[in-house]
Coordinates of C-alpha atoms in Angstrom, one line a residue:
Chain A
X217 CA 48.7 93.1 61.8
X218 CA 45.1 91.8 62.9
X219 CA 43.4 89.8 60.6
X220 CA 40.5 91.3 58.6
X221 CA 37.3 90.2 58.4
X222 CA 36.8 90.0 54.5
X223 CA 33.9 91.1 52.6
X224 CA 31.7 88.0 51.3
X225 CA 32.2 87.4 47.8
X226 CA 28.4 88.1 46.9
X227 CA 25.7 89.7 48.4
X228 CA 24.0 88.7 51.9
X229 CA 20.7 87.7 49.8
X230 CA 22.6 86.7 46.8
X231 CA 22.0 82.9 47.4
X232 CA 18.5 82.9 48.2
X233 CA 16.7 80.6 48.9
X234 CA 19.1 78.2 49.2
X235 CA 20.8 79.6 52.0
X236 CA 19.5 82.7 53.3
X237 CA 20.4 86.2 53.9
X238 CA 19.6 86.1 57.4
X239 CA 22.0 82.5 57.8
X240 CA 24.3 84.8 55.8
X241 CA 23.7 87.9 58.8
X242 CA 24.8 85.5 61.4
X243 CA 27.3 82.7 60.1
X244 CA 29.7 85.5 58.7
X245 CA 28.2 88.6 60.7
X246 CA 28.5 86.7 64.4
X247 CA 30.6 83.6 63.9
X248 CA 33.3 84.3 61.2
X249 CA 33.5 88.1 62.7
X250 CA 33.6 86.0 66.2
X251 CA 36.6 83.8 65.1
X252 CA 38.5 86.3 63.5
X253 CA 38.4 89.1 66.6
X254 CA 39.0 86.1 69.2
X255 CA 42.0 85.5 67.0
X256 CA 43.5 88.7 67.1
X257 CA 43.1 89.1 70.8
X258 CA 45.0 85.7 71.3
X259 CA 48.2 86.3 69.0
X260 CA 48.3 90.2 69.6
X261 CA 51.3 91.3 70.5
X262 CA 53.1 88.0 69.5
X263 CA 55.7 87.3 67.2
X264 CA 52.4 85.1 65.5
X265 CA 50.8 88.1 64.3
X266 CA 53.5 88.2 61.0
X267 CA 52.5 84.7 60.0
X268 CA 49.8 84.4 56.8
X269 CA 46.6 82.9 58.2
X270 CA 47.2 79.3 56.4
X271 CA 50.3 79.1 57.9
X272 CA 49.5 80.3 61.4
X273 CA 46.4 77.6 60.9
X274 CA 49.4 74.9 60.4
X275 CA 51.5 76.4 63.3
X276 CA 49.1 76.1 65.8
X277 CA 48.2 72.1 65.0
X278 CA 51.1 71.7 66.4
X279 CA 51.2 68.1 64.8
X280 CA 47.8 66.8 65.9
X281 CA 48.1 68.6 70.1
X282 CA 46.5 72.0 69.1
X283 CA 47.6 75.4 70.7
X284 CA 45.2 77.8 72.4
X285 CA 44.3 79.8 69.1
X286 CA 43.9 76.5 66.9
X287 CA 40.1 76.7 67.0
X288 CA 40.0 80.2 66.2
X289 CA 42.8 80.4 63.3
X290 CA 41.2 77.1 61.6
X291 CA 37.9 78.4 61.4
X292 CA 38.8 81.8 60.3
X293 CA 40.8 80.4 57.6
X294 CA 38.1 77.6 57.0
X295 CA 35.0 80.4 56.7
X296 CA 37.2 82.6 53.6
X297 CA 37.7 79.3 51.9
X298 CA 34.2 78.0 52.4
X299 CA 32.3 82.1 51.0
X300 CA 34.9 81.3 48.1
X301 CA 33.6 78.0 47.9
X302 CA 29.9 79.3 47.4
X303 CA 28.4 81.3 43.8
X304 CA 25.1 82.8 43.1
X305 CA 23.7 80.4 40.3
X306 CA 26.4 77.7 40.9
X307 CA 26.4 74.0 41.6
X308 CA 25.9 71.8 38.6
X309 CA 28.5 70.0 36.7
X310 CA 32.5 71.7 36.6
X311 CA 33.9 71.0 33.2
X312 CA 37.1 71.3 31.9
X313 CA 40.0 69.2 34.0
X314 CA 38.4 69.3 37.2
X315 CA 35.2 67.2 35.6
X316 CA 38.3 65.0 33.6
X317 CA 40.2 64.8 37.0
X318 CA 36.7 64.0 38.9
X319 CA 35.7 61.3 36.2
X320 CA 38.9 59.6 36.4
X321 CA 39.6 59.6 40.5
X322 CA 35.7 58.6 41.6
X323 CA 34.5 57.3 38.1
X324 CA 31.9 59.6 37.4
X325 CA 30.6 63.0 38.4
X326 CA 27.7 61.2 40.0
X327 CA 30.1 58.8 42.2
X328 CA 32.3 61.9 43.2
X329 CA 28.4 63.4 44.4
X330 CA 27.1 60.4 46.2
X331 CA 30.7 59.9 48.0
X332 CA 30.9 64.2 49.3
X333 CA 27.2 63.9 50.3
X334 CA 27.7 61.0 52.3
X335 CA 31.3 62.2 54.1
X336 CA 29.6 65.1 54.7
X337 CA 26.6 63.8 56.3
X338 CA 28.1 61.3 58.3
X339 CA 30.7 63.6 59.9
X340 CA 29.3 63.2 63.6
X341 CA 29.1 66.7 65.4
X342 CA 30.1 69.5 63.8
X343 CA 33.4 70.0 60.9
X344 CA 33.4 70.2 57.3
X345 CA 34.0 68.5 54.4
X346 CA 36.3 68.8 51.6
X347 CA 37.5 67.8 48.0
X348 CA 41.1 67.8 48.2
X349 CA 44.3 67.0 46.4
X350 CA 46.6 64.4 47.5
X351 CA 50.3 64.6 46.3
X352 CA 51.8 61.6 44.4
X353 CA 53.2 59.0 47.3
X354 CA 50.9 59.5 50.1
X355 CA 48.6 56.4 49.5
X356 CA 51.4 53.9 48.8
X357 CA 52.5 53.1 45.1
X358 CA 50.7 56.3 44.0
X359 CA 53.1 57.8 41.2
X360 CA 51.0 60.3 40.5
X361 CA 48.9 62.8 43.0
X362 CA 44.9 62.5 42.9
X363 CA 41.7 64.0 44.3
X364 CA 40.2 62.8 47.0
X365 CA 37.2 63.5 49.5
X366 CA 37.7 63.6 53.4
X367 CA 35.8 65.1 56.3
X368 CA 37.7 66.8 59.7
X369 CA 35.9 67.5 62.6
X370 CA 35.3 70.9 64.4
X371 CA 38.3 73.2 62.9
X372 CA 40.4 71.0 61.5
X373 CA 41.4 71.3 57.6
X374 CA 42.9 69.7 55.4
X375 CA 46.1 71.8 55.2
X376 CA 47.4 70.0 58.3
X377 CA 47.2 66.6 56.8
X378 CA 49.7 67.9 53.8
X379 CA 46.3 68.2 51.9
X380 CA 45.7 70.6 49.2
X381 CA 41.8 71.8 49.3
X382 CA 39.7 72.2 46.7
X383 CA 36.0 72.3 47.4
X384 CA 34.5 72.6 51.4
X385 CA 31.3 72.5 53.0
X386 CA 30.5 73.5 56.3
X387 CA 28.6 71.0 58.4
X388 CA 28.5 73.1 61.6
X389 CA 24.5 73.2 62.5
X390 CA 24.9 77.1 62.8
X391 CA 26.2 76.3 58.8
X392 CA 21.9 75.1 57.9
X393 CA 20.4 75.4 60.6
X394 CA 17.8 78.3 60.6
X395 CA 17.3 77.3 56.5
X396 CA 16.8 73.3 57.1
X397 CA 17.2 72.3 60.6
X398 CA 17.9 69.1 61.2
X399 CA 17.5 68.3 57.3
X400 CA 21.2 68.5 56.8
X401 CA 21.4 66.0 53.7
X402 CA 18.6 68.5 52.1
X403 CA 21.3 71.3 52.6
X404 CA 24.0 69.1 51.1
X405 CA 22.3 68.2 48.0
X406 CA 21.5 71.5 47.7
X407 CA 24.9 72.6 47.9
X408 CA 26.0 70.2 45.2
X409 CA 23.1 71.2 42.9
X410 CA 22.9 75.1 43.1
X411 CA 26.4 76.4 45.4
X412 CA 29.0 75.2 44.4
X413 CA 32.0 76.9 42.4
X414 CA 33.6 75.3 40.3
X415 CA 35.2 78.4 38.9
X416 CA 36.8 78.7 42.4
X417 CA 37.7 75.2 42.8
X418 CA 39.6 75.2 39.4
X419 CA 41.3 77.9 40.2
X420 CA 42.5 76.0 43.1
X421 CA 43.7 73.1 40.9
X422 CA 45.8 75.7 38.8
X423 CA 47.5 76.6 41.7
X424 CA 47.7 72.9 44.0
X425 CA 49.4 71.6 40.1
X426 CA 52.5 73.9 41.1
X427 CA 53.0 71.2 44.1
X428 CA 51.3 68.4 42.8
X429 CA 51.9 66.3 39.8
X430 CA 48.1 64.8 39.0
X431 CA 49.3 63.1 35.9
X432 CA 52.0 59.9 35.1
X433 CA 55.7 62.0 35.4
X434 CA 56.2 60.8 31.8
X435 CA 53.3 61.7 30.0
X436 CA 53.3 65.4 31.2
X437 CA 57.1 65.7 30.3
X438 CA 55.4 65.4 26.9
Chain B
X231 CA 37.6 68.7 94.1
X232 CA 37.4 65.2 94.2
X233 CA 35.4 63.7 91.8
X234 CA 34.2 60.6 93.4
X235 CA 33.9 57.9 91.1
X236 CA 31.7 55.1 91.7
X237 CA 30.9 51.8 90.5
X238 CA 28.3 53.1 88.0
X239 CA 27.3 50.1 86.0
X240 CA 24.7 48.4 88.0
X241 CA 22.7 51.4 89.4
X242 CA 23.1 53.3 86.2
X243 CA 21.6 50.2 84.1
X244 CA 18.9 49.9 86.4
X245 CA 18.1 53.5 86.0
X246 CA 18.5 54.1 82.8
X247 CA 16.4 51.1 82.4
X248 CA 13.6 52.6 84.3
X249 CA 13.4 55.4 81.6
X250 CA 13.9 53.9 78.2
X251 CA 11.5 52.4 76.8
X252 CA 12.1 49.1 74.9
X253 CA 11.2 46.9 72.9
X254 CA 12.2 42.8 72.0
X255 CA 12.4 41.9 68.9
X256 CA 11.2 38.2 67.6
X257 CA 14.7 37.3 66.4
X258 CA 16.0 38.3 70.3
X259 CA 17.6 41.3 70.4
X260 CA 16.5 44.5 72.1
X261 CA 15.5 47.8 70.3
X262 CA 14.5 51.5 71.9
X263 CA 11.9 53.9 71.2
X264 CA 11.3 57.5 71.6
X265 CA 10.5 58.4 75.5
X266 CA 7.6 60.5 75.9
X267 CA 8.0 64.2 77.6
X268 CA 6.4 64.3 80.6
X269 CA 5.6 68.2 79.4
X270 CA 4.3 69.5 76.1
X271 CA 6.8 70.8 73.6
X272 CA 5.8 74.6 74.5
X273 CA 5.7 74.5 78.0
X274 CA 9.7 75.3 79.0
X275 CA 8.3 79.1 76.9
X276 CA 9.9 81.4 76.6
X277 CA 13.3 79.4 78.0
X278 CA 13.5 77.5 75.5
X279 CA 11.1 77.6 72.3
X280 CA 8.6 75.0 71.8
X281 CA 9.6 74.7 68.1
X282 CA 13.1 73.2 69.0
X283 CA 11.7 71.6 71.6
X284 CA 9.7 69.4 68.8
X285 CA 12.5 69.4 66.5
X286 CA 15.1 68.4 69.0
X287 CA 12.3 65.3 70.7
X288 CA 10.9 64.1 67.5
X289 CA 13.4 64.3 65.3
X290 CA 17.2 64.2 66.2
X291 CA 16.6 62.3 69.3
X292 CA 14.4 59.9 66.9
X293 CA 17.0 59.7 64.9
X294 CA 19.3 59.0 67.3
X295 CA 17.2 55.9 68.0
X296 CA 16.5 54.9 64.6
X297 CA 19.9 54.9 64.0
X298 CA 21.2 52.9 67.4
X299 CA 18.3 50.3 66.2
X300 CA 20.1 49.8 62.9
X301 CA 23.3 49.5 64.5
X302 CA 22.4 47.2 66.5
X303 CA 20.6 45.0 64.1
X304 CA 24.1 45.2 62.3
X305 CA 25.2 44.4 65.7
X306 CA 23.1 41.1 65.7
X307 CA 23.9 40.0 62.2
X308 CA 28.0 40.2 62.6
X309 CA 29.7 37.1 61.7
X310 CA 33.2 38.5 62.5
X311 CA 35.2 40.6 65.0
X312 CA 35.8 43.2 62.0
X313 CA 32.2 43.2 61.3
X314 CA 31.8 44.2 65.2
X315 CA 34.7 46.6 66.2
X316 CA 33.4 48.5 63.1
X317 CA 30.0 49.2 64.6
X318 CA 32.1 51.0 67.6
X319 CA 31.4 55.0 66.3
X320 CA 27.8 54.3 65.2
X321 CA 26.8 52.4 68.6
X322 CA 28.7 54.8 70.4
X323 CA 27.8 57.8 68.6
X324 CA 23.7 56.9 68.0
X325 CA 23.1 55.4 71.7
X326 CA 25.1 58.1 73.5
X327 CA 22.9 60.5 72.1
X328 CA 20.0 58.6 73.2
X329 CA 21.2 58.1 76.6
X330 CA 22.0 61.9 76.7
X331 CA 18.7 62.9 75.2
X332 CA 16.8 60.6 77.4
X333 CA 18.5 62.3 80.6
X334 CA 17.8 65.8 79.6
X335 CA 14.5 65.8 79.1
X336 CA 14.1 64.4 82.6
X337 CA 16.6 67.2 83.7
X338 CA 14.3 69.9 82.4
X339 CA 10.6 71.0 83.8
X340 CA 8.0 73.6 83.1
X341 CA 7.4 76.4 86.0
X342 CA 4.5 74.3 87.1
X343 CA 6.4 71.4 87.3
X344 CA 8.9 72.8 89.6
X345 CA 11.3 74.2 87.2
X346 CA 14.0 76.7 88.0
X347 CA 13.1 75.7 92.0
X348 CA 16.8 75.4 93.2
X349 CA 18.1 71.7 95.1
X350 CA 16.8 70.5 98.8
X351 CA 17.9 67.9 100.8
X352 CA 21.6 66.2 100.4
X353 CA 21.8 67.6 96.9
X354 CA 22.0 71.2 98.0
X355 CA 24.0 70.6 100.9
X356 CA 26.9 69.0 98.5
X357 CA 26.8 71.2 96.3
X358 CA 27.2 74.1 98.7
X359 CA 30.1 72.1 100.0
X360 CA 32.0 71.5 96.9
X361 CA 31.5 74.6 95.0
X362 CA 30.2 77.2 97.7
X363 CA 26.7 78.0 96.5
X364 CA 24.4 77.2 93.8
X365 CA 25.0 80.1 91.8
X366 CA 28.6 79.1 91.7
X367 CA 28.0 75.5 90.4
X368 CA 25.7 77.7 87.7
X369 CA 28.4 79.8 87.0
X370 CA 30.7 76.9 86.3
X371 CA 28.7 75.2 83.9
X372 CA 27.7 78.3 81.9
X373 CA 31.5 78.8 81.3
X374 CA 32.4 75.2 80.8
X375 CA 29.3 74.8 78.5
X376 CA 30.3 78.2 76.7
X377 CA 33.8 77.0 76.0
X378 CA 32.3 73.7 74.6
X379 CA 34.3 74.2 71.2
X380 CA 32.0 72.9 68.2
X381 CA 29.0 69.7 69.5
X382 CA 29.2 68.6 73.1
X383 CA 27.6 68.7 76.5
X384 CA 28.4 70.3 79.9
X385 CA 27.5 68.0 82.6
X386 CA 27.3 67.4 86.6
X387 CA 28.3 64.4 87.5
X388 CA 28.5 62.9 90.7
X389 CA 30.2 65.7 91.6
X390 CA 32.3 67.8 88.9
X391 CA 31.4 69.6 86.3
X392 CA 32.5 67.8 82.9
X393 CA 32.3 68.6 79.1
X394 CA 32.0 65.8 76.5
X395 CA 32.2 65.9 72.7
X396 CA 29.4 65.1 69.7
X397 CA 27.8 62.5 71.8
X398 CA 30.2 60.6 74.1
X399 CA 27.8 59.3 76.9
X400 CA 27.7 60.9 79.7
X401 CA 28.1 57.7 81.6
X402 CA 31.8 57.8 80.1
X403 CA 34.6 57.7 82.6
X404 CA 32.7 55.8 85.1
X405 CA 31.2 59.0 86.8
X406 CA 26.8 58.8 87.3
X407 CA 25.5 61.7 85.4
X408 CA 23.2 64.1 87.4
X409 CA 22.3 66.6 85.0
X410 CA 23.7 67.2 81.7
X411 CA 22.8 70.4 79.5
X412 CA 23.1 70.0 75.3
X413 CA 25.1 72.9 73.4
X414 CA 25.0 71.5 70.6
X415 CA 23.7 74.1 68.5
X416 CA 21.0 72.2 67.4
X417 CA 20.1 72.5 71.3
X418 CA 19.2 76.5 71.1
X419 CA 19.9 77.8 67.9
X420 CA 16.7 78.6 66.2
X421 CA 15.9 81.1 69.4
X422 CA 19.3 81.8 70.6
X423 CA 21.2 82.1 67.0
X424 CA 25.2 82.2 68.2
X425 CA 24.6 83.7 71.4
X426 CA 25.2 80.2 73.3
X427 CA 25.3 82.1 76.7
X428 CA 22.1 83.2 76.6
X429 CA 20.8 79.8 76.4
X430 CA 23.2 78.9 79.3
X431 CA 21.4 81.7 81.6
X432 CA 17.9 81.3 80.7
X433 CA 17.8 77.6 80.8
X434 CA 18.4 77.1 84.9
X435 CA 14.4 78.7 84.9
X436 CA 13.6 75.3 83.5
X437 CA 16.3 72.9 85.5
X438 CA 13.9 69.9 86.8
X439 CA 16.3 70.0 90.6
X440 CA 14.1 67.1 92.1
X441 CA 15.1 65.1 89.0
X442 CA 19.2 65.9 89.7
X443 CA 18.3 65.5 93.3
X444 CA 17.1 61.9 93.3
X445 CA 19.8 60.8 91.0
X446 CA 22.1 62.1 93.0
X447 CA 20.9 60.5 95.8
X448 CA 20.0 57.2 94.2
X449 CA 23.9 57.2 93.7
X450 CA 25.0 57.6 97.3

């Protein structure tokens, strides 16, 4: 069964003035659509058609030797995830457990925001910046999972690294050029202040807890 | 397809020095400044908009130079190998950006300065031998350029069509760049949006073949 281009979770003008309708018409309507259409052409008639998109991405990454359809698969997944990371009237600070873990693992929300902005601004060329959950034991002595920030190039995403994506910002130039031109840092600040859907991040964190233990084992068994 | 590799360093170095303005700091290291264009920002219209040219030159290229100079200052001050090696990607990215764009501005010319007028002389024969015709070269460059994933360049090097990622300098791999076309989205997005192939089709109207030829002849 072919992959479909899912509708945006909001109206095209709902993110104005932070992300224009014109940007979304091209970004979702042309770029994202092309990734989906081209992926379908590449896998048509093969056994890959039955895979879930996330599994297809991991399969296509092929342990760092990506196949011909990796770019389209990765970008199709990344863009679905990106639209769901945005909401009208978003941004500001998270609450609850997301805020607690951010403060625990970054020191403060401000420190998280600074590190996220830095990662997104310094991804050379095309790519993405992410907030992820990393399973315990991935970083040497860590006995429990933690939040971290990563940046990836082109179509790469944290799934292929075994990490759990919680939030992303697209820093390919097509994501911001019509609205911000070369001013990528302004786009990133606006994303943090006005666009992040912390509800989506919260929901993803809940799902992440099925496979990642974010707390000391002793405490969580109380 | 013989990709002739020529010992590029000496000739390329002097060729680049001819076009890149430098300053020597009182502290003893060289910094770089934005080269002027040989034409107005609007002179390449309608093929590349004045808005793109102004942003591309006065913001993007300028930023690569600013950041390159900052990295060079850090390099000058670095006291140990670790600090030096840590500067590698900043130097490659920003220095590469400066090199690539300096060549790119010279590879372009308005119609009234010869832009779009096909190659003559030794370059024309070499293209005919290597690719069959200028049209076939253009087709090959455009399909390679359209296929670059993410950000990068498609270039004609002596005499091979290659692509590079991000700002990896056209001078990498020891081949001499003759012509480079920027396929980063900032190079075309405001005008052509997602339709990179249209940009690639139209840019040939303002390619400065005289500049490409002189680079070719200098490399012979």
